[in-house]
Coordinates of C-alpha atoms in Angstrom, one line a residue:
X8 CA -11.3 -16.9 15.2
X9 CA -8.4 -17.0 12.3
X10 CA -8.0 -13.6 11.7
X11 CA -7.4 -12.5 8.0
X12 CA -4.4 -10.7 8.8
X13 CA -2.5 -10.4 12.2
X14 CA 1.2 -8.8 13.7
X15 CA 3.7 -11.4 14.0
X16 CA 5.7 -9.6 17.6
X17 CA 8.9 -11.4 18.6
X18 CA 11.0 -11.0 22.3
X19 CA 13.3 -9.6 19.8
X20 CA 10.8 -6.3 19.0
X21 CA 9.8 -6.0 22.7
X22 CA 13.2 -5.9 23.6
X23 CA 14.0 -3.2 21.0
X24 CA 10.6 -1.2 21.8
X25 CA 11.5 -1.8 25.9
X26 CA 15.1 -0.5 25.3
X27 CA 13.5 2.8 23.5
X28 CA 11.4 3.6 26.5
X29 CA 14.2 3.5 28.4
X30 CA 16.2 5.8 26.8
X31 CA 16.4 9.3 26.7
X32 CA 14.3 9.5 23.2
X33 CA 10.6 9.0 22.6
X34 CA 9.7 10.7 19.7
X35 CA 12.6 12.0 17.7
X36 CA 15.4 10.0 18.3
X37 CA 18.3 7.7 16.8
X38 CA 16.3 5.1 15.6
X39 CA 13.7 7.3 13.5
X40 CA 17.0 7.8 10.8
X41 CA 18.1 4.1 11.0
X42 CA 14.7 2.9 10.4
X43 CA 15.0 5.0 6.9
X44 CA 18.5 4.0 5.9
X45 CA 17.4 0.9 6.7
X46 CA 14.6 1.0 4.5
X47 CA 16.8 3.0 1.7
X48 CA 18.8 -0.2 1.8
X49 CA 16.5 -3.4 1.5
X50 CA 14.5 -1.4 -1.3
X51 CA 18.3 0.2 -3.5
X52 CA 16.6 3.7 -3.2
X53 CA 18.5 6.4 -2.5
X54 CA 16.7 8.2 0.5
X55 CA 13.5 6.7 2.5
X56 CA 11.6 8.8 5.0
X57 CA 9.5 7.5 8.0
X58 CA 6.3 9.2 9.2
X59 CA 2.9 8.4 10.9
X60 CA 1.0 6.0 8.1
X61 CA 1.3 5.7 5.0
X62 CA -1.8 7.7 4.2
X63 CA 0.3 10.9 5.4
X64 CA 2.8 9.9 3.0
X65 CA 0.4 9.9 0.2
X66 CA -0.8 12.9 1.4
X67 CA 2.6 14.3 1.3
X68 CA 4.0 12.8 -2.0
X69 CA 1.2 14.5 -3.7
X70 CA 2.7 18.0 -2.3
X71 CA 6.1 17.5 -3.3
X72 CA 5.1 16.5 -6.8
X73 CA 2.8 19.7 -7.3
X74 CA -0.4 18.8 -7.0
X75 CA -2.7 21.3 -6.6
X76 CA -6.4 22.8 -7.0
X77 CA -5.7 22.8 -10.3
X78 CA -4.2 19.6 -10.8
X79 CA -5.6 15.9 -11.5
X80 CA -4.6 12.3 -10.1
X81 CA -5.7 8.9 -11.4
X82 CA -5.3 6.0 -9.2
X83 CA -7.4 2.4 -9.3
X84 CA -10.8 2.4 -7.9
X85 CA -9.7 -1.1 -6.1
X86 CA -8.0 -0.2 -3.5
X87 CA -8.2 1.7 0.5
X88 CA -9.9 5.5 0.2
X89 CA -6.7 6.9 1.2
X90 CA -5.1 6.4 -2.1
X91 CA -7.3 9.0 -3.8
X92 CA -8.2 10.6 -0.8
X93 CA -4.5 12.3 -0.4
X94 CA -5.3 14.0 -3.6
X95 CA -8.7 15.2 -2.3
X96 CA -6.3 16.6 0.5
X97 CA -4.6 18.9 -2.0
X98 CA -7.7 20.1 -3.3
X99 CA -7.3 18.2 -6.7
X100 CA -9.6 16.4 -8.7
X101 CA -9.5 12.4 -8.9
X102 CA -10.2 10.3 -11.4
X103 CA -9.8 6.1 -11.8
X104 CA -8.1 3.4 -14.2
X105 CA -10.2 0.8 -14.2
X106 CA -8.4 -2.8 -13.1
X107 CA -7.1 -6.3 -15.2
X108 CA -9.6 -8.8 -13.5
X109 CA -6.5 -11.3 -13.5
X110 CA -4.4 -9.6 -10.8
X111 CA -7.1 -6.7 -9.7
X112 CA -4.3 -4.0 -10.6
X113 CA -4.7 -1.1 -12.8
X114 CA -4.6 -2.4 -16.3
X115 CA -2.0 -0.7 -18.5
X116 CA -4.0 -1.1 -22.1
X117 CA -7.2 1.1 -19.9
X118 CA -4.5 3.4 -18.8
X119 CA -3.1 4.1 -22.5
X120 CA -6.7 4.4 -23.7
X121 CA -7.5 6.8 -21.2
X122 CA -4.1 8.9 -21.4
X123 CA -4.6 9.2 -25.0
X124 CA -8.7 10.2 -24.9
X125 CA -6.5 12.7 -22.4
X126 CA -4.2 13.8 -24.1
X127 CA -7.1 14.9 -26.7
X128 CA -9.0 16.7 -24.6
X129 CA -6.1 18.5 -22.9
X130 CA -7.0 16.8 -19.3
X131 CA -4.2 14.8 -18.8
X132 CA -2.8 13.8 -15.0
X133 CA -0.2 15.6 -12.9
X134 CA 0.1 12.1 -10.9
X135 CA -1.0 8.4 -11.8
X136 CA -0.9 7.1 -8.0
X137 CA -0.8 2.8 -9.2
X138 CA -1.6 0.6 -6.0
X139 CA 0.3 -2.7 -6.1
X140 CA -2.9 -4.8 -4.3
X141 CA -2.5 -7.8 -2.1
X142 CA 1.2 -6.8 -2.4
X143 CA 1.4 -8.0 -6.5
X144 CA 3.3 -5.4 -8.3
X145 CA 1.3 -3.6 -10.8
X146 CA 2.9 -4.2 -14.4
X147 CA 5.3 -0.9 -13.5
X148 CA 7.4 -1.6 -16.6
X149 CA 4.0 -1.1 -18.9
X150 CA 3.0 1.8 -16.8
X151 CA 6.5 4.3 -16.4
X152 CA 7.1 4.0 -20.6
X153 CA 3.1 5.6 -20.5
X154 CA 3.9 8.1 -18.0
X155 CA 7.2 8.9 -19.3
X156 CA 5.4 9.3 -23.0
X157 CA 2.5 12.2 -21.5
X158 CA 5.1 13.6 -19.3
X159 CA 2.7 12.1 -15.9
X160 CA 4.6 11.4 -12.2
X161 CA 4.2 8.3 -10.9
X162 CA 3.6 7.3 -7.5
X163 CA 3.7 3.8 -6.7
X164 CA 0.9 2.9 -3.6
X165 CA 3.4 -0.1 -2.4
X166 CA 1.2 -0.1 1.1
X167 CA 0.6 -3.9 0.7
X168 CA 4.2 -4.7 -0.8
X169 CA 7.6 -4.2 1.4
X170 CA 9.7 -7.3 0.8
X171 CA 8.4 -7.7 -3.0
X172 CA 10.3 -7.7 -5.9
X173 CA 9.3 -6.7 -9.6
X174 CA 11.6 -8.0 -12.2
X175 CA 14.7 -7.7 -11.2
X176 CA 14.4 -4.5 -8.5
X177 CA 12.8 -4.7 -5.0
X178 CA 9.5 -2.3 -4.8
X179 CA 10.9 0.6 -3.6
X180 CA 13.9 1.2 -5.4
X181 CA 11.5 3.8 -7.8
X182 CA 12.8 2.4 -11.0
X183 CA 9.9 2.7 -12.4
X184 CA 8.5 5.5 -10.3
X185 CA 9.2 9.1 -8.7
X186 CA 8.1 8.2 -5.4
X187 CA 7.0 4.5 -3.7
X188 CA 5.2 4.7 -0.7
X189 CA 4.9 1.6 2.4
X190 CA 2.8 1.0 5.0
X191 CA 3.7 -0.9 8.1
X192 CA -0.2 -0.6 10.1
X193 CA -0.5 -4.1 12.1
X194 CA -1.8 -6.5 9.4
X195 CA 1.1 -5.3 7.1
X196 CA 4.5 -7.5 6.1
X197 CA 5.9 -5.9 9.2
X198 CA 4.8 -3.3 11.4
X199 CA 5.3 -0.2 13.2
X200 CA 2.0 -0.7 14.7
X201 CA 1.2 2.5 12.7
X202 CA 3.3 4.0 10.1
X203 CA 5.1 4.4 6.8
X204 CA 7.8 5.2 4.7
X205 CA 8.1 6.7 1.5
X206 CA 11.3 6.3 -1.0
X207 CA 12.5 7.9 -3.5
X208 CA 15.7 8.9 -5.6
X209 CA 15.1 12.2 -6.1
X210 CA 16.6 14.8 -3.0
X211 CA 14.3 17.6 -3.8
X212 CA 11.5 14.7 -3.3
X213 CA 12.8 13.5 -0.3
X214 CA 13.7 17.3 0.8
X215 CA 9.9 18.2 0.6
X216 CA 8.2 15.1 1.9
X217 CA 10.3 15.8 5.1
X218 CA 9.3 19.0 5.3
X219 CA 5.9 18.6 5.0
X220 CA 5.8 15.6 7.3
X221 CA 7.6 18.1 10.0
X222 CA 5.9 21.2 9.8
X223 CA 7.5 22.5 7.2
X224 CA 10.2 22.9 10.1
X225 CA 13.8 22.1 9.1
X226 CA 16.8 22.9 11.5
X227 CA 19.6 21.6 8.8
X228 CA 22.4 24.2 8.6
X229 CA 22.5 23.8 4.8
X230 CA 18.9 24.7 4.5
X231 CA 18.5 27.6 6.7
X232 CA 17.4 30.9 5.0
X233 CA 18.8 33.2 7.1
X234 CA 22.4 33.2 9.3
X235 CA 21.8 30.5 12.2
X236 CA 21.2 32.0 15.9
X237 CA 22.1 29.1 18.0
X238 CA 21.8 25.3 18.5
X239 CA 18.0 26.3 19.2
X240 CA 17.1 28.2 15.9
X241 CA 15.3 26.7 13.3
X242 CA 12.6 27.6 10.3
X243 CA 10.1 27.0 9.0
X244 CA 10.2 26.9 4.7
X245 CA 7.1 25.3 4.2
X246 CA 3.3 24.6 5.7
X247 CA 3.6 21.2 7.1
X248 CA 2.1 18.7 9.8
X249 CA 2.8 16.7 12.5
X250 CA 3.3 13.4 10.8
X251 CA 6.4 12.0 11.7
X252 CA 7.1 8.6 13.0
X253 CA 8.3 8.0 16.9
X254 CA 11.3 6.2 18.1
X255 CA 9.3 3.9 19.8
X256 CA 7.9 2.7 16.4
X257 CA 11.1 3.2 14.3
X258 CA 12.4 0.5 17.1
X259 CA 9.9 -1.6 16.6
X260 CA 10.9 -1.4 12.7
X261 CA 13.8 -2.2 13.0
X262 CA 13.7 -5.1 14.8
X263 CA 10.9 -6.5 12.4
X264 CA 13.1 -6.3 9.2
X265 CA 15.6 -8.4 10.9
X266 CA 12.6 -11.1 9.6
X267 CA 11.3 -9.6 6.3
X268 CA 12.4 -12.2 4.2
X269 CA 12.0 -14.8 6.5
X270 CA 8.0 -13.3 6.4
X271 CA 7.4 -13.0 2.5
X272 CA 9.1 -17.0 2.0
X273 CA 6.7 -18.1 4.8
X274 CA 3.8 -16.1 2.9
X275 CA 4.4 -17.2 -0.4
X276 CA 4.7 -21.3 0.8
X277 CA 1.7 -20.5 2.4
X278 CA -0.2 -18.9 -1.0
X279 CA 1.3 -21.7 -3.1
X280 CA -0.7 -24.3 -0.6
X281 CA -3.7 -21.8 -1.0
X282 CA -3.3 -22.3 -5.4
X283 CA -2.9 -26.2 -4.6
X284 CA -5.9 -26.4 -2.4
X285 CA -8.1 -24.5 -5.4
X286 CA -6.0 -26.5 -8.7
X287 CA -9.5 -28.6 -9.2
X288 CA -11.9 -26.0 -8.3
X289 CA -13.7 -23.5 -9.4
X290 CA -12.3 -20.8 -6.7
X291 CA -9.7 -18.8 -8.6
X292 CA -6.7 -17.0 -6.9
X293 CA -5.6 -13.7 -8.0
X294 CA -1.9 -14.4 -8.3
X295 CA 1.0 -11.8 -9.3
X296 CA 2.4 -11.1 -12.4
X297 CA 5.3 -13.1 -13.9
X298 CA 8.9 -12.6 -13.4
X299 CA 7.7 -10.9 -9.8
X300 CA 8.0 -11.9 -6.1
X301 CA 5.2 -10.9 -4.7
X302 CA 4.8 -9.5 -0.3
X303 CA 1.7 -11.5 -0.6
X304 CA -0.1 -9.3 1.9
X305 CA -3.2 -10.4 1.0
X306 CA -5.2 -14.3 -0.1
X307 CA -7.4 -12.8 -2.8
X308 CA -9.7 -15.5 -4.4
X309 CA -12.4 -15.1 -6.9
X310 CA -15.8 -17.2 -6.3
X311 CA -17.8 -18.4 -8.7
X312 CA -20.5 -16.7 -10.5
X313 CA -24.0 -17.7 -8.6
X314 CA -22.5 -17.9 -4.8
X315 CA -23.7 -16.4 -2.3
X316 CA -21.2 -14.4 -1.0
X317 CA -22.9 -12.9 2.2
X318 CA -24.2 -16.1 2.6
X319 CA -20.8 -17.7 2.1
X320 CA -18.9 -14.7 4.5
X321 CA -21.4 -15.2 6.9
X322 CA -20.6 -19.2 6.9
X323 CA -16.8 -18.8 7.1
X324 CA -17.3 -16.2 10.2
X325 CA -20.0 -18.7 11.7
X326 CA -16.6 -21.1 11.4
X327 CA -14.3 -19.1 13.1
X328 CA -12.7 -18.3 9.9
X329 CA -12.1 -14.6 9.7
X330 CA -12.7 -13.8 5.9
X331 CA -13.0 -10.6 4.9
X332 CA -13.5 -8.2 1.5
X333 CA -11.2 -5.9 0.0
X334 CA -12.4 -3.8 -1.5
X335 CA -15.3 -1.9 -1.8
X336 CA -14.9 0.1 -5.1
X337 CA -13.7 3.4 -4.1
X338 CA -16.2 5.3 -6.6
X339 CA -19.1 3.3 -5.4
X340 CA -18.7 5.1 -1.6
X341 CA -21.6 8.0 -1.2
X342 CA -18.4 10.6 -1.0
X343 CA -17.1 10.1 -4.3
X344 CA -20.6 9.3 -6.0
X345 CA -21.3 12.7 -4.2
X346 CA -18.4 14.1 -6.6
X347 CA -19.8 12.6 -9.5
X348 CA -18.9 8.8 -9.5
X349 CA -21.8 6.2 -10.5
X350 CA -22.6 2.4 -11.1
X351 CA -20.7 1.1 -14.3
X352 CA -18.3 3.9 -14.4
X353 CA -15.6 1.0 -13.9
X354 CA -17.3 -2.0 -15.3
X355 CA -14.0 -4.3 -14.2
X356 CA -13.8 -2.9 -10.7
X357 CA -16.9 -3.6 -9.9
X358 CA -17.1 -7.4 -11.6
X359 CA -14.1 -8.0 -9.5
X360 CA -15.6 -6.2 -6.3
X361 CA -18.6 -9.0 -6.8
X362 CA -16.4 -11.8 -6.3
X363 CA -13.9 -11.6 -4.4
X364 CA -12.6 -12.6 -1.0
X365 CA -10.2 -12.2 1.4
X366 CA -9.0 -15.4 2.9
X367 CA -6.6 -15.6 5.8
X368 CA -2.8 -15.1 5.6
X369 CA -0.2 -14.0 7.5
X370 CA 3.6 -16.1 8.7
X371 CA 1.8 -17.9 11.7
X372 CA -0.6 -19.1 10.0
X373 CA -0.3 -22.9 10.2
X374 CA -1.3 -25.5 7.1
X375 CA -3.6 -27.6 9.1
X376 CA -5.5 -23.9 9.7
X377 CA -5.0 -23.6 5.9
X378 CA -6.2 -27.2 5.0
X379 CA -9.7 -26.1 7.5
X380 CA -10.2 -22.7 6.0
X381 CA -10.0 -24.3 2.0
X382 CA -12.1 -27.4 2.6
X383 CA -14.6 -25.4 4.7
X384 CA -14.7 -22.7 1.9
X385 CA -15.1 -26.2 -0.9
X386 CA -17.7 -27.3 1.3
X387 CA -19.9 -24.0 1.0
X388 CA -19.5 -23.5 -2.9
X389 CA -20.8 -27.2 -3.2

């Protein structure tokens, strides 16, 4: 089976993860702090920190930009649950922008029509979380001059994206945003084989995401409260969790962005033979915005109307193809329709969600695999 996504693992990254285990540090060692200012670095942000997945980062960016019980967050309803579940975490409400059917993103002219029916009513956002999908940055430039206008934070949901670029700034270096948030789960751009990293420019940001992703625990001299006791003593300032990242997988990190670039050029060749493949047909790519370098995480194509898509997913899989969908609209699960969500609340999300399919992509991929999952996919739509 081609899988739709799969870990590209060097002798390079065992080496790294092999020399971890034998050191003296597991969990919280050297290469937990290198792993950040190495991710500070590639994205021109001024502090980065590493924890479990990027779902905990979420969950944690929320916290340190105040959202509350009383608070509301908008994100896109195309997308993973965890990036409007980490408000649910906070006890906030959620709400979603619906998407622009060319690059499935949140659509900036929805999101001014719905900040300023908002802004009306009094309801605005504390947080407009904006998910850059299959790794194609969301039109940031659009989006930051909105929030900045209704006073909203921005997070940007970068999960699919480490390694892109919008304009002329890698995603990441939160030009556009007060936090950016990565995930590195297997199928990502590079992995930790779970975990993230969030980045921001902001130290109070940074302060609080830390401390929230280490109980709340800080053992800083320049933090503590109260006079320090000893090389033991340390504090708590904050309720936190147990979220942070190990050595082991900070190792692992680090030996993976020794090939970043070398991963996006390989997956942007290989989406460029994926638009050739498709020039003459009626199978539409979702493709980035312009002026922007996209992590291509994901091969997003659009089928046309009348297919079959179980019919056609169940074909591919029959081939050894492993397509797959992303995603279901987040509204449409039986949770959030529980909270109040319906059919044809997002009339785009849902279009799109009709459609699409996930073909695969990742660096190993090879163009003769390519040239069998297009024609096989041609052959069905005839």
């Amino acid at each position: 089976m081609i899988p739709y996504g799969r870990q590209s693992i060097s002798d390079a990254d065992i080496d790294a993860v092999v020399s971890v285990l034998h050191s003296d540090f597991l969990t919280q060692g050297p290469q937990v702090p290198l792993f950040e200012q190495n991710i500070a670095d590639i994205t021109k942000s001024s502090f980065a920190v590493a924890a479990n997945s990027a779902t905990s980062l979420l969950h944690a960016a929320c916290i340190a930009l105040g959202v509350t019980e009383k608070a509301l967050v908008w994100t896109s309803p195309i997308s993973f649950v965890a990036s409007s579940n980490c408000a649910l975490y906070c006890g906030a409400e959620i709400d979603f922008v619906d998407i622009d059917p060319q690059t499935a993103n949140m659509c900036p002219i929805a999101l001014a029509e719905k900040l300023a029916i908002a802004a009306k009513k009094g309801a605005l956002p504390k947080v407009i979380i904006a998910v850059h999908m299959a790794g194609h940055s969301c039109d940031m430039l659009q989006i930051s001059a909105l929030a900045r206008q209704y006073g909203v934070k921005v997070i940007e949901d970068a999960a699919h994206a480490i390694g892109g670029h919008y304009l002329n700034s890698p995603i990441g270096s939160c030009q556009y945003s007060d936090i950016t948030v990565f995930s590195f789960h297997p199928v990502k751009i590079i992995t930790t084989a779970e975990g993230g990293v969030a980045t921001t420019n902001d130290p109070l940001l940074a302060k609080s995401m830390a401390l929230t992703c280490s109980h709340g625990i800080t053992k800083k001299q320049t933090e503590l409260l109260n006079p320090d006791e000893g090389g033991w003593y340390y504090e708590q300032h904050a309720l936190g969790f147990n979220y942070r990242m190990t050595d082991l997988q900070a190792a692992l990190g680090n030996s993976q962005l020794n090939v970043l670039s070398t991963f996006i050029s390989k997956r942007n060749a290989l989406a460029l033979e994926y638009q050739q493949q498709f020039n003459d047909t009626q199978i539409k790519v979702v493709t980035p915005l312009e002026d922007t370098l996209s992590a291509y995480h994901l091969l997003l194509v659009r089928l046309p109307k009348g297919c079959n898509r179980k019919q056609i997913f169940e074909k591919m899989r029959e081939a050894g193809i492993g397509v797959h969908v992303h995603y279901i609209p987040i509204h449409l699960q039986p949770y959030y329709q529980e909270l109040g969500f319906k059919k044809g609340d997002f009339p785009q999300a849902e279009a799109y969600y009709q459609s699409c399919l996930t073909l695969p992509l990742f660096p190993d991929l090879t163009s003769e695999e390519l040239a069998f999952i297009c024609d096989t996919l041609k052959e069905l739509i005839k």
